[in-house]
JSON list of C-alpha atoms and ligand atoms in Angstrom, two decimals:
[
{"chain": "A", "resi": 1261, "resn": "MET", "atom": "CA", "xyz": [23.22, 5.66, -47.41]},
{"chain": "A", "resi": 1262, "resn": "THR", "atom": "CA", "xyz": [26.42, 5.84, -45.38]},
{"chain": "A", "resi": 1263, "resn": "ASP", "atom": "CA", "xyz": [29.59, 7.74, -46.12]},
{"chain": "A", "resi": 1264, "resn": "THR", "atom": "CA", "xyz": [31.69, 4.57, -45.93]},
{"chain": "A", "resi": 1265, "resn": "ILE", "atom": "CA", "xyz": [31.61, 2.37, -49.03]},
{"chain": "A", "resi": 1266, "resn": "LEU", "atom": "CA", "xyz": [33.52, -0.88, -49.50]},
{"chain": "A", "resi": 1267, "resn": "TYR", "atom": "CA", "xyz": [34.11, -1.83, -53.15]},
{"chain": "A", "resi": 1268, "resn": "SER", "atom": "CA", "xyz": [34.61, -5.56, -53.24]},
{"chain": "A", "resi": 1269, "resn": "ALA", "atom": "CA", "xyz": [33.62, -8.84, -54.87]},
{"chain": "A", "resi": 1270, "resn": "PRO", "atom": "CA", "xyz": [32.63, -12.21, -53.40]},
{"chain": "A", "resi": 1271, "resn": "GLY", "atom": "CA", "xyz": [35.52, -14.45, -52.37]},
{"chain": "A", "resi": 1272, "resn": "THR", "atom": "CA", "xyz": [38.16, -11.77, -52.81]},
{"chain": "A", "resi": 1273, "resn": "CYS", "atom": "CA", "xyz": [40.49, -10.33, -50.19]},
{"chain": "A", "resi": 1274, "resn": "GLY", "atom": "CA", "xyz": [37.91, -7.56, -49.83]},
{"chain": "A", "resi": 1275, "resn": "ARG", "atom": "CA", "xyz": [36.54, -9.93, -47.20]},
{"chain": "A", "resi": 1276, "resn": "VAL", "atom": "CA", "xyz": [39.45, -9.02, -44.91]},
{"chain": "A", "resi": 1277, "resn": "THR", "atom": "CA", "xyz": [38.41, -5.38, -44.85]},
{"chain": "A", "resi": 1278, "resn": "ALA", "atom": "CA", "xyz": [34.73, -6.33, -44.52]},
{"chain": "A", "resi": 1279, "resn": "ILE", "atom": "CA", "xyz": [35.42, -8.49, -41.45]},
{"chain": "A", "resi": 1280, "resn": "VAL", "atom": "CA", "xyz": [37.53, -5.77, -39.83]},
{"chain": "A", "resi": 1281, "resn": "LEU", "atom": "CA", "xyz": [34.86, -3.14, -40.47]},
{"chain": "A", "resi": 1282, "resn": "GLU", "atom": "CA", "xyz": [32.25, -5.47, -39.00]},
{"chain": "A", "resi": 1283, "resn": "GLU", "atom": "CA", "xyz": [34.44, -6.18, -35.96]},
{"chain": "A", "resi": 1284, "resn": "ALA", "atom": "CA", "xyz": [34.81, -2.43, -35.45]},
{"chain": "A", "resi": 1285, "resn": "GLY", "atom": "CA", "xyz": [31.02, -2.12, -35.60]},
{"chain": "A", "resi": 1286, "resn": "LEU", "atom": "CA", "xyz": [31.21, 0.53, -38.32]},
{"chain": "A", "resi": 1287, "resn": "SER", "atom": "CA", "xyz": [28.28, 1.14, -40.60]},
{"chain": "A", "resi": 1288, "resn": "PHE", "atom": "CA", "xyz": [29.18, 0.75, -44.27]},
{"chain": "A", "resi": 1289, "resn": "GLU", "atom": "CA", "xyz": [27.72, 0.00, -47.66]},
{"chain": "A", "resi": 1290, "resn": "THR", "atom": "CA", "xyz": [29.12, -2.78, -49.88]},
{"chain": "A", "resi": 1291, "resn": "ARG", "atom": "CA", "xyz": [29.27, -2.24, -53.64]},
{"chain": "A", "resi": 1292, "resn": "VAL", "atom": "CA", "xyz": [30.05, -5.15, -55.89]},
{"chain": "A", "resi": 1293, "resn": "ILE", "atom": "CA", "xyz": [32.68, -4.84, -58.62]},
{"chain": "A", "resi": 1294, "resn": "ARG", "atom": "CA", "xyz": [31.90, -7.00, -61.65]},
{"chain": "A", "resi": 1295, "resn": "PHE", "atom": "CA", "xyz": [35.21, -8.71, -62.49]},
{"chain": "A", "resi": 1296, "resn": "LEU", "atom": "CA", "xyz": [33.69, -10.70, -65.35]},
{"chain": "A", "resi": 1297, "resn": "LYS", "atom": "CA", "xyz": [32.76, -7.43, -67.04]},
{"chain": "A", "resi": 1298, "resn": "GLY", "atom": "CA", "xyz": [36.20, -5.94, -66.33]},
{"chain": "A", "resi": 1299, "resn": "GLU", "atom": "CA", "xyz": [34.63, -3.32, -64.10]},
{"chain": "A", "resi": 1300, "resn": "HIS", "atom": "CA", "xyz": [37.74, -3.34, -61.87]},
{"chain": "A", "resi": 1301, "resn": "LYS", "atom": "CA", "xyz": [39.73, -2.02, -64.83]},
{"chain": "A", "resi": 1302, "resn": "SER", "atom": "CA", "xyz": [37.11, 0.49, -65.94]},
{"chain": "A", "resi": 1303, "resn": "PRO", "atom": "CA", "xyz": [37.98, 4.21, -65.93]},
{"chain": "A", "resi": 1304, "resn": "ALA", "atom": "CA", "xyz": [35.22, 4.86, -63.38]},
{"chain": "A", "resi": 1305, "resn": "PHE", "atom": "CA", "xyz": [36.62, 2.33, -60.88]},
{"chain": "A", "resi": 1306, "resn": "LYS", "atom": "CA", "xyz": [40.22, 3.29, -61.62]},
{"chain": "A", "resi": 1307, "resn": "GLU", "atom": "CA", "xyz": [39.32, 6.76, -60.46]},
{"chain": "A", "resi": 1308, "resn": "LYS", "atom": "CA", "xyz": [38.73, 5.12, -57.09]},
{"chain": "A", "resi": 1309, "resn": "ASN", "atom": "CA", "xyz": [41.66, 2.71, -57.26]},
{"chain": "A", "resi": 1310, "resn": "PRO", "atom": "CA", "xyz": [44.12, 3.28, -60.13]},
{"chain": "A", "resi": 1311, "resn": "LYS", "atom": "CA", "xyz": [45.50, -0.24, -59.49]},
{"chain": "A", "resi": 1312, "resn": "GLY", "atom": "CA", "xyz": [42.17, -1.72, -60.58]},
{"chain": "A", "resi": 1313, "resn": "LYS", "atom": "CA", "xyz": [41.84, -4.00, -57.56]},
{"chain": "A", "resi": 1314, "resn": "VAL", "atom": "CA", "xyz": [39.55, -4.60, -54.64]},
{"chain": "A", "resi": 1315, "resn": "PRO", "atom": "CA", "xyz": [39.23, -3.78, -51.84]},
{"chain": "A", "resi": 1316, "resn": "ALA", "atom": "CA", "xyz": [38.85, -0.04, -52.08]},
{"chain": "A", "resi": 1317, "resn": "LEU", "atom": "CA", "xyz": [37.36, 1.70, -49.08]},
{"chain": "A", "resi": 1318, "resn": "GLU", "atom": "CA", "xyz": [35.78, 5.09, -49.54]},
{"chain": "A", "resi": 1319, "resn": "ILE", "atom": "CA", "xyz": [35.60, 6.78, -46.20]},
{"chain": "A", "resi": 1320, "resn": "ASP", "atom": "CA", "xyz": [34.59, 10.40, -45.75]},
{"chain": "A", "resi": 1321, "resn": "GLY", "atom": "CA", "xyz": [35.26, 11.06, -49.44]},
{"chain": "A", "resi": 1322, "resn": "THR", "atom": "CA", "xyz": [38.79, 9.58, -49.45]},
{"chain": "A", "resi": 1323, "resn": "VAL", "atom": "CA", "xyz": [39.55, 6.23, -51.05]},
{"chain": "A", "resi": 1324, "resn": "LEU", "atom": "CA", "xyz": [41.90, 3.87, -49.23]},
{"chain": "A", "resi": 1325, "resn": "THR", "atom": "CA", "xyz": [43.40, 0.81, -50.89]},
{"chain": "A", "resi": 1326, "resn": "GLU", "atom": "CA", "xyz": [45.51, -2.21, -49.82]},
{"chain": "A", "resi": 1327, "resn": "ASN", "atom": "CA", "xyz": [44.26, -4.29, -46.92]},
{"chain": "A", "resi": 1328, "resn": "VAL", "atom": "CA", "xyz": [47.33, -3.55, -44.81]},
{"chain": "A", "resi": 1329, "resn": "ALA", "atom": "CA", "xyz": [46.93, 0.21, -45.21]},
{"chain": "A", "resi": 1330, "resn": "ILE", "atom": "CA", "xyz": [43.19, 0.03, -44.60]},
{"chain": "A", "resi": 1331, "resn": "ILE", "atom": "CA", "xyz": [43.69, -1.98, -41.41]},
{"chain": "A", "resi": 1332, "resn": "CYS", "atom": "CA", "xyz": [46.41, 0.40, -40.15]},
{"chain": "A", "resi": 1333, "resn": "TYR", "atom": "CA", "xyz": [44.12, 3.36, -40.91]},
{"chain": "A", "resi": 1334, "resn": "LEU", "atom": "CA", "xyz": [41.20, 1.81, -39.01]},
{"chain": "A", "resi": 1335, "resn": "VAL", "atom": "CA", "xyz": [43.45, 0.88, -36.08]},
{"chain": "A", "resi": 1336, "resn": "ALA", "atom": "CA", "xyz": [44.76, 4.46, -35.84]},
{"chain": "A", "resi": 1337, "resn": "ARG", "atom": "CA", "xyz": [41.35, 6.05, -36.28]},
{"chain": "A", "resi": 1338, "resn": "TYR", "atom": "CA", "xyz": [39.48, 3.77, -33.90]},
{"chain": "A", "resi": 1339, "resn": "PRO", "atom": "CA", "xyz": [42.03, 2.83, -31.21]},
{"chain": "A", "resi": 1340, "resn": "GLU", "atom": "CA", "xyz": [39.24, 1.91, -28.81]},
{"chain": "A", "resi": 1341, "resn": "LYS", "atom": "CA", "xyz": [38.18, -0.96, -31.11]},
{"chain": "A", "resi": 1342, "resn": "ALA", "atom": "CA", "xyz": [41.44, -2.86, -30.38]},
{"chain": "A", "resi": 1343, "resn": "LEU", "atom": "CA", "xyz": [41.72, -4.25, -33.91]},
{"chain": "A", "resi": 1344, "resn": "LEU", "atom": "CA", "xyz": [45.42, -4.97, -33.38]},
{"chain": "A", "resi": 1345, "resn": "PRO", "atom": "CA", "xyz": [47.43, -5.30, -30.16]},
{"chain": "A", "resi": 1346, "resn": "LYS", "atom": "CA", "xyz": [49.04, -2.12, -28.85]},
{"chain": "A", "resi": 1347, "resn": "ALA", "atom": "CA", "xyz": [52.81, -2.29, -29.42]},
{"chain": "A", "resi": 1348, "resn": "SER", "atom": "CA", "xyz": [55.03, -1.32, -26.51]},
{"chain": "A", "resi": 1349, "resn": "THR", "atom": "CA", "xyz": [58.05, -0.46, -28.67]},
{"chain": "A", "resi": 1350, "resn": "LEU", "atom": "CA", "xyz": [58.69, 0.70, -32.23]},
{"chain": "A", "resi": 1351, "resn": "ALA", "atom": "CA", "xyz": [60.22, -2.69, -33.02]},
{"chain": "A", "resi": 1352, "resn": "LYS", "atom": "CA", "xyz": [57.08, -4.48, -31.76]},
{"chain": "A", "resi": 1353, "resn": "ASP", "atom": "CA", "xyz": [54.98, -2.17, -33.88]},
{"chain": "A", "resi": 1354, "resn": "ALA", "atom": "CA", "xyz": [57.10, -3.02, -36.94]},
{"chain": "A", "resi": 1355, "resn": "GLU", "atom": "CA", "xyz": [56.64, -6.71, -36.13]},
{"chain": "A", "resi": 1356, "resn": "ILE", "atom": "CA", "xyz": [52.85, -6.30, -36.25]},
{"chain": "A", "resi": 1357, "resn": "THR", "atom": "CA", "xyz": [53.12, -4.50, -39.59]},
{"chain": "A", "resi": 1358, "resn": "ALA", "atom": "CA", "xyz": [55.38, -7.32, -40.79]},
{"chain": "A", "resi": 1359, "resn": "ASP", "atom": "CA", "xyz": [52.72, -9.87, -39.80]},
{"chain": "A", "resi": 1360, "resn": "LEU", "atom": "CA", "xyz": [50.12, -8.10, -41.96]},
{"chain": "A", "resi": 1361, "resn": "CYS", "atom": "CA", "xyz": [52.63, -7.78, -44.81]},
{"chain": "A", "resi": 1362, "resn": "PHE", "atom": "CA", "xyz": [53.31, -11.52, -44.54]},
{"chain": "A", "resi": 1363, "resn": "CYS", "atom": "CA", "xyz": [49.64, -12.03, -45.41]},
{"chain": "A", "resi": 1364, "resn": "SER", "atom": "CA", "xyz": [49.49, -9.51, -48.23]},
{"chain": "A", "resi": 1365, "resn": "ALA", "atom": "CA", "xyz": [52.93, -9.95, -49.79]},
{"chain": "A", "resi": 1366, "resn": "THR", "atom": "CA", "xyz": [53.81, -13.60, -49.14]},
{"chain": "A", "resi": 1367, "resn": "LEU", "atom": "CA", "xyz": [50.60, -15.55, -48.62]},
{"chain": "A", "resi": 1368, "resn": "HIS", "atom": "CA", "xyz": [48.26, -13.71, -50.97]},
{"chain": "A", "resi": 1369, "resn": "PRO", "atom": "CA", "xyz": [50.42, -14.13, -54.12]},
{"chain": "A", "resi": 1370, "resn": "LEU", "atom": "CA", "xyz": [50.59, -17.88, -53.38]},
{"chain": "A", "resi": 1371, "resn": "VAL", "atom": "CA", "xyz": [46.83, -17.99, -52.88]},
{"chain": "A", "resi": 1372, "resn": "THR", "atom": "CA", "xyz": [46.41, -16.60, -56.37]},
{"chain": "A", "resi": 1373, "resn": "ARG", "atom": "CA", "xyz": [48.78, -19.17, -57.86]},
{"chain": "A", "resi": 1374, "resn": "ILE", "atom": "CA", "xyz": [46.89, -21.96, -56.15]},
{"chain": "A", "resi": 1375, "resn": "ARG", "atom": "CA", "xyz": [43.44, -20.61, -56.87]},
{"chain": "A", "resi": 1376, "resn": "MET", "atom": "CA", "xyz": [43.91, -19.17, -60.36]},
{"chain": "A", "resi": 1377, "resn": "PRO", "atom": "CA", "xyz": [47.10, -20.73, -61.80]},
{"chain": "A", "resi": 1378, "resn": "GLN", "atom": "CA", "xyz": [45.89, -20.35, -65.38]},
{"chain": "A", "resi": 1379, "resn": "PHE", "atom": "CA", "xyz": [46.36, -16.58, -65.07]},
{"chain": "A", "resi": 1380, "resn": "PHE", "atom": "CA", "xyz": [50.10, -17.02, -64.64]},
{"chain": "A", "resi": 1381, "resn": "ALA", "atom": "CA", "xyz": [51.11, -19.44, -67.37]},
{"chain": "A", "resi": 1382, "resn": "GLY", "atom": "CA", "xyz": [48.08, -20.27, -69.47]},
{"chain": "A", "resi": 1383, "resn": "PRO", "atom": "CA", "xyz": [45.73, -23.25, -69.05]},
{"chain": "A", "resi": 1384, "resn": "GLU", "atom": "CA", "xyz": [48.30, -25.76, -70.34]},
{"chain": "A", "resi": 1385, "resn": "ASN", "atom": "CA", "xyz": [50.70, -25.00, -67.45]},
{"chain": "A", "resi": 1386, "resn": "ALA", "atom": "CA", "xyz": [48.09, -24.40, -64.75]},
{"chain": "A", "resi": 1387, "resn": "SER", "atom": "CA", "xyz": [48.78, -27.68, -62.90]},
{"chain": "A", "resi": 1388, "resn": "ALA", "atom": "CA", "xyz": [52.51, -26.98, -62.69]},
{"chain": "A", "resi": 1389, "resn": "VAL", "atom": "CA", "xyz": [51.92, -23.43, -61.41]},
{"chain": "A", "resi": 1390, "resn": "LYS", "atom": "CA", "xyz": [49.43, -24.71, -58.85]},
{"chain": "A", "resi": 1391, "resn": "LYS", "atom": "CA", "xyz": [51.86, -27.38, -57.67]},
{"chain": "A", "resi": 1392, "resn": "MET", "atom": "CA", "xyz": [54.62, -24.79, -57.22]},
{"chain": "A", "resi": 1393, "resn": "GLY", "atom": "CA", "xyz": [52.19, -22.56, -55.32]},
{"chain": "A", "resi": 1394, "resn": "CYS", "atom": "CA", "xyz": [51.14, -25.43, -53.04]},
{"chain": "A", "resi": 1395, "resn": "ASP", "atom": "CA", "xyz": [54.75, -26.51, -52.43]},
{"chain": "A", "resi": 1396, "resn": "ALA", "atom": "CA", "xyz": [55.69, -22.98, -51.38]},
{"chain": "A", "resi": 1397, "resn": "MET", "atom": "CA", "xyz": [52.51, -22.50, -49.32]},
{"chain": "A", "resi": 1398, "resn": "ARG", "atom": "CA", "xyz": [53.13, -25.60, -47.20]},
{"chain": "A", "resi": 1399, "resn": "GLU", "atom": "CA", "xyz": [56.11, -23.97, -45.45]},
{"chain": "A", "resi": 1400, "resn": "TYR", "atom": "CA", "xyz": [54.03, -20.95, -44.49]},
{"chain": "A", "resi": 1401, "resn": "PHE", "atom": "CA", "xyz": [51.00, -22.97, -43.45]},
{"chain": "A", "resi": 1402, "resn": "GLN", "atom": "CA", "xyz": [53.32, -24.90, -41.12]},
{"chain": "A", "resi": 1403, "resn": "LEU", "atom": "CA", "xyz": [54.56, -21.62, -39.67]},
{"chain": "A", "resi": 1404, "resn": "VAL", "atom": "CA", "xyz": [50.98, -20.51, -38.97]},
{"chain": "A", "resi": 1405, "resn": "GLU", "atom": "CA", "xyz": [50.12, -24.00, -37.67]},
{"chain": "A", "resi": 1406, "resn": "ASN", "atom": "CA", "xyz": [53.01, -23.87, -35.16]},
{"chain": "A", "resi": 1407, "resn": "ARG", "atom": "CA", "xyz": [52.00, -20.43, -33.98]},
{"chain": "A", "resi": 1408, "resn": "LEU", "atom": "CA", "xyz": [48.33, -21.38, -33.50]},
{"chain": "A", "resi": 1409, "resn": "ALA", "atom": "CA", "xyz": [49.09, -24.71, -31.76]},
{"chain": "A", "resi": 1410, "resn": "ASP", "atom": "CA", "xyz": [48.86, -23.21, -28.26]},
{"chain": "A", "resi": 1411, "resn": "ARG", "atom": "CA", "xyz": [46.56, -20.22, -28.74]},
{"chain": "A", "resi": 1412, "resn": "PRO", "atom": "CA", "xyz": [43.19, -19.42, -30.27]},
{"chain": "A", "resi": 1413, "resn": "TRP", "atom": "CA", "xyz": [44.31, -16.32, -32.18]},
{"chain": "A", "resi": 1414, "resn": "TRP", "atom": "CA", "xyz": [47.53, -15.13, -33.82]},
{"chain": "A", "resi": 1415, "resn": "TYR", "atom": "CA", "xyz": [48.33, -12.79, -30.92]},
{"chain": "A", "resi": 1416, "resn": "GLY", "atom": "CA", "xyz": [47.11, -15.10, -28.17]},
{"chain": "A", "resi": 1417, "resn": "GLU", "atom": "CA", "xyz": [43.81, -14.72, -26.33]},
{"chain": "A", "resi": 1418, "resn": "ALA", "atom": "CA", "xyz": [42.68, -11.58, -28.13]},
{"chain": "A", "resi": 1419, "resn": "TRP", "atom": "CA", "xyz": [41.29, -11.64, -31.65]},
{"chain": "A", "resi": 1420, "resn": "SER", "atom": "CA", "xyz": [42.88, -9.18, -34.11]},
{"chain": "A", "resi": 1421, "resn": "ALA", "atom": "CA", "xyz": [42.71, -8.08, -37.74]},
{"chain": "A", "resi": 1422, "resn": "MET", "atom": "CA", "xyz": [45.58, -10.50, -38.43]},
{"chain": "A", "resi": 1423, "resn": "ASP", "atom": "CA", "xyz": [43.12, -13.33, -37.81]},
{"chain": "A", "resi": 1424, "resn": "ALA", "atom": "CA", "xyz": [40.77, -11.94, -40.45]},
{"chain": "A", "resi": 1425, "resn": "TYR", "atom": "CA", "xyz": [43.60, -11.95, -43.00]},
{"chain": "A", "resi": 1426, "resn": "LEU", "atom": "CA", "xyz": [44.72, -15.49, -42.11]},
{"chain": "A", "resi": 1427, "resn": "TYR", "atom": "CA", "xyz": [41.14, -16.68, -42.33]},
{"chain": "A", "resi": 1428, "resn": "TRP", "atom": "CA", "xyz": [40.69, -15.37, -45.85]},
{"chain": "A", "resi": 1429, "resn": "VAL", "atom": "CA", "xyz": [43.95, -17.10, -46.94]},
{"chain": "A", "resi": 1430, "resn": "PHE", "atom": "CA", "xyz": [42.85, -20.39, -45.39]},
{"chain": "A", "resi": 1431, "resn": "TRP", "atom": "CA", "xyz": [39.35, -20.25, -46.86]},
{"chain": "A", "resi": 1432, "resn": "ARG", "atom": "CA", "xyz": [40.65, -19.40, -50.32]},
{"chain": "A", "resi": 1433, "resn": "VAL", "atom": "CA", "xyz": [43.02, -22.35, -50.58]},
{"chain": "A", "resi": 1434, "resn": "GLU", "atom": "CA", "xyz": [40.66, -24.73, -48.78]},
{"chain": "A", "resi": 1435, "resn": "GLY", "atom": "CA", "xyz": [38.28, -24.09, -51.68]},
{"chain": "A", "resi": 1436, "resn": "ALA", "atom": "CA", "xyz": [41.09, -24.85, -54.14]},
{"chain": "A", "resi": 1437, "resn": "GLU", "atom": "CA", "xyz": [41.76, -28.33, -52.73]},
{"chain": "A", "resi": 1438, "resn": "PHE", "atom": "CA", "xyz": [44.95, -27.42, -50.87]},
{"chain": "A", "resi": 1439, "resn": "ALA", "atom": "CA", "xyz": [45.48, -30.08, -48.18]},
{"chain": "A", "resi": 1440, "resn": "VAL", "atom": "CA", "xyz": [44.31, -27.92, -45.26]},
{"chain": "A", "resi": 1441, "resn": "ASN", "atom": "CA", "xyz": [43.67, -30.92, -43.00]},
{"chain": "A", "resi": 1442, "resn": "ASP", "atom": "CA", "xyz": [47.43, -31.27, -42.58]},
{"chain": "A", "resi": 1443, "resn": "TYR", "atom": "CA", "xyz": [47.18, -28.10, -40.47]},
{"chain": "A", "resi": 1444, "resn": "PRO", "atom": "CA", "xyz": [44.57, -28.83, -37.77]},
{"chain": "A", "resi": 1445, "resn": "SER", "atom": "CA", "xyz": [45.28, -25.78, -35.60]},
{"chain": "A", "resi": 1446, "resn": "PHE", "atom": "CA", "xyz": [44.96, -23.48, -38.59]},
{"chain": "A", "resi": 1447, "resn": "ARG", "atom": "CA", "xyz": [41.79, -25.33, -39.63]},
{"chain": "A", "resi": 1448, "resn": "ASP", "atom": "CA", "xyz": [40.31, -24.93, -36.13]},
{"chain": "A", "resi": 1449, "resn": "HIS", "atom": "CA", "xyz": [41.18, -21.24, -36.27]},
{"chain": "A", "resi": 1450, "resn": "ALA", "atom": "CA", "xyz": [39.16, -20.94, -39.49]},
{"chain": "A", "resi": 1451, "resn": "ARG", "atom": "CA", "xyz": [36.19, -22.72, -37.91]},
{"chain": "A", "resi": 1452, "resn": "ARG", "atom": "CA", "xyz": [36.45, -20.41, -34.86]},
{"chain": "A", "resi": 1453, "resn": "MET", "atom": "CA", "xyz": [36.45, -17.45, -37.23]},
{"chain": "A", "resi": 1454, "resn": "GLU", "atom": "CA", "xyz": [33.25, -18.71, -38.86]},
{"chain": "A", "resi": 1455, "resn": "GLU", "atom": "CA", "xyz": [31.52, -18.59, -35.47]},
{"chain": "A", "resi": 1456, "resn": "ARG", "atom": "CA", "xyz": [32.18, -14.87, -35.11]},
{"chain": "A", "resi": 1457, "resn": "PRO", "atom": "CA", "xyz": [29.20, -12.62, -35.90]},
{"chain": "A", "resi": 1458, "resn": "SER", "atom": "CA", "xyz": [31.52, -10.26, -37.82]},
{"chain": "A", "resi": 1459, "resn": "VAL", "atom": "CA", "xyz": [32.48, -13.05, -40.22]},
{"chain": "A", "resi": 1460, "resn": "GLN", "atom": "CA", "xyz": [28.88, -14.17, -40.60]},
{"chain": "A", "resi": 1461, "resn": "ARG", "atom": "CA", "xyz": [27.81, -10.62, -41.43]},
{"chain": "A", "resi": 1462, "resn": "ALA", "atom": "CA", "xyz": [30.69, -10.24, -43.91]},
{"chain": "A", "resi": 1463, "resn": "MET", "atom": "CA", "xyz": [29.61, -13.51, -45.56]},
{"chain": "A", "resi": 1464, "resn": "GLU", "atom": "CA", "xyz": [26.01, -12.29, -45.76]},
{"chain": "A", "resi": 1465, "resn": "ARG", "atom": "CA", "xyz": [27.27, -9.24, -47.61]},
{"chain": "A", "resi": 1466, "resn": "GLU", "atom": "CA", "xyz": [29.11, -11.56, -50.01]},
{"chain": "A", "resi": 1467, "resn": "ASP", "atom": "CA", "xyz": [25.96, -13.63, -50.49]},
{"chain": "A", "resi": 1468, "resn": "GLN", "atom": "CA", "xyz": [24.12, -10.46, -51.45]},
{"chain": "A", "resi": 1469, "resn": "MET", "atom": "CA", "xyz": [26.86, -9.54, -53.92]},
{"chain": "A", "resi": 1470, "resn": "THR", "atom": "CA", "xyz": [26.77, -13.09, -55.36]},
{"chain": "A", "resi": 1471, "resn": "ALA", "atom": "CA", "xyz": [22.99, -12.89, -55.76]},
{"chain": "A", "resi": 1472, "resn": "GLN", "atom": "CA", "xyz": [23.41, -9.62, -57.61]},
{"chain": "A", "resi": 1473, "resn": "LEU", "atom": "CA", "xyz": [26.07, -11.12, -59.90]},
{"chain": "A", "resi": 1474, "resn": "GLU", "atom": "CA", "xyz": [23.94, -14.21, -60.50]},
{"chain": "A", "resi": 1475, "resn": "ALA", "atom": "CA", "xyz": [21.00, -12.07, -61.50]},
{"chain": "A", "resi": 1476, "resn": "GLU", "atom": "CA", "xyz": [23.27, -10.40, -64.04]},
{"chain": "A", "resi": 1477, "resn": "GLY", "atom": "CA", "xyz": [24.87, -13.66, -65.24]},
{"chain": "A", "resi": 1478, "resn": "LEU", "atom": "CA", "xyz": [28.27, -12.47, -64.03]},
{"chain": "A", "resi": 1479, "resn": "VAL", "atom": "CA", "xyz": [29.44, -15.07, -61.50]},
{"chain": "A", "resi": 1480, "resn": "PHE", "atom": "CA", "xyz": [33.08, -16.05, -62.02]},
{"chain": "A", "resi": 1481, "resn": "THR", "atom": "CA", "xyz": [34.13, -19.64, -61.25]},
{"chain": "A", "resi": 1482, "resn": "PRO", "atom": "CA", "xyz": [37.82, -20.40, -61.82]},
{"chain": "A", "resi": 1483, "resn": "PRO", "atom": "CA", "xyz": [38.46, -23.63, -63.76]},
{"chain": "A", "resi": 1484, "resn": "ARG", "atom": "CA", "xyz": [39.85, -26.59, -61.77]},
{"chain": "A", "resi": 1485, "resn": "ALA", "atom": "CA", "xyz": [43.58, -27.19, -62.05]},
{"chain": "A", "resi": 1486, "resn": "GLY", "atom": "CA", "xyz": [43.81, -30.50, -60.24]},
{"chain": "A", "resi": 1487, "resn": "LYS", "atom": "CA", "xyz": [44.01, -31.63, -56.62]},
{"chain": "A", "resi": 1488, "resn": "GLN", "atom": "CA", "xyz": [47.33, -31.08, -54.85]},
{"chain": "A", "resi": 1489, "resn": "ASP", "atom": "CA", "xyz": [48.52, -32.88, -51.78]},
{"chain": "B", "resi": 2228, "resn": "GSH", "atom": "N1", "xyz": [47.67, -6.10, -51.97]},
{"chain": "B", "resi": 2228, "resn": "GSH", "atom": "C1", "xyz": [46.28, -5.87, -52.32]},
{"chain": "B", "resi": 2228, "resn": "GSH", "atom": "C2", "xyz": [45.80, -7.00, -53.19]},
{"chain": "B", "resi": 2228, "resn": "GSH", "atom": "C3", "xyz": [44.51, -6.66, -53.87]},
{"chain": "B", "resi": 2228, "resn": "GSH", "atom": "C4", "xyz": [44.14, -7.74, -54.87]},
{"chain": "B", "resi": 2228, "resn": "GSH", "atom": "O1", "xyz": [45.01, -8.38, -55.49]},
{"chain": "B", "resi": 2228, "resn": "GSH", "atom": "N2", "xyz": [42.84, -7.94, -55.04]},
{"chain": "B", "resi": 2228, "resn": "GSH", "atom": "C5", "xyz": [42.37, -8.89, -56.01]},
{"chain": "B", "resi": 2228, "resn": "GSH", "atom": "C6", "xyz": [41.18, -9.66, -55.48]},
{"chain": "B", "resi": 2228, "resn": "GSH", "atom": "S1", "xyz": [41.65, -10.75, -54.16]},
{"chain": "B", "resi": 2228, "resn": "GSH", "atom": "C7", "xyz": [41.96, -8.16, -57.26]},
{"chain": "B", "resi": 2228, "resn": "GSH", "atom": "O2", "xyz": [41.27, -7.17, -57.19]},
{"chain": "B", "resi": 2228, "resn": "GSH", "atom": "N3", "xyz": [42.37, -8.67, -58.44]},
{"chain": "B", "resi": 2228, "resn": "GSH", "atom": "C8", "xyz": [42.00, -8.12, -59.68]},
{"chain": "B", "resi": 2228, "resn": "GSH", "atom": "C9", "xyz": [43.18, -7.96, -60.59]},
{"chain": "B", "resi": 2228, "resn": "GSH", "atom": "O3", "xyz": [44.32, -8.02, -60.11]},
{"chain": "B", "resi": 2228, "resn": "GSH", "atom": "O4", "xyz": [42.96, -7.78, -61.77]},
{"chain": "B", "resi": 2228, "resn": "GSH", "atom": "C10", "xyz": [45.46, -5.77, -51.04]},
{"chain": "B", "resi": 2228, "resn": "GSH", "atom": "O5", "xyz": [45.82, -6.34, -50.03]},
{"chain": "B", "resi": 2228, "resn": "GSH", "atom": "O6", "xyz": [44.45, -5.06, -51.01]}
]
């Protein structure tokens, strides 16, 4: 047992926190939340995270939520792990926070519309919602593509937590038939991510969670809402 517990579920943005924890070399336990059973909305889990969402990171008896806040906490607590670049000015620091917020507040909501459009407007309108999500996402994928055209990672030569967040976004929409091949630099970034031991270990944790859900008959597969390109 460790005193750091990540509550998550396979395929979710809990992967961002898992990768960052792995990059930091921290020891932690992963506990699966059973979405299909509504466990994320259960009173017991809402005691951990009243918003009923993953990830939630229990660390030394305190529960942290929101990927951006969790990353900022880990960066401040473990400065030697260099999870984000060190900002030389307050404005630069705000820019780094803005980058993470871009992932959580702009990209993630579009991921959900592309991946699970039926949750927004019912199954009959899922294709239209997905199309709107894809149309909006293209502008932001192009922005990331331009940035990654001349560098391996978002901040240049050094990997950072921002790369973990971008990777999850890419992977999520790649699996929802978004035309990721139009963005070769972003695609190469994802493949580089998959070579990192931290990502492989995070994926092994997800595989274990999936096996547990399978054994309980609780694997969730979103219905298809049509290919977009
Ligand atoms: N802004 C939050 C987003 C958390 C979030 O939306 N998590 C999803 C999984 S990717 C979730 O738990 N959804 C369940 C629900 O909203 O009912 C973060 O970055 O941690």
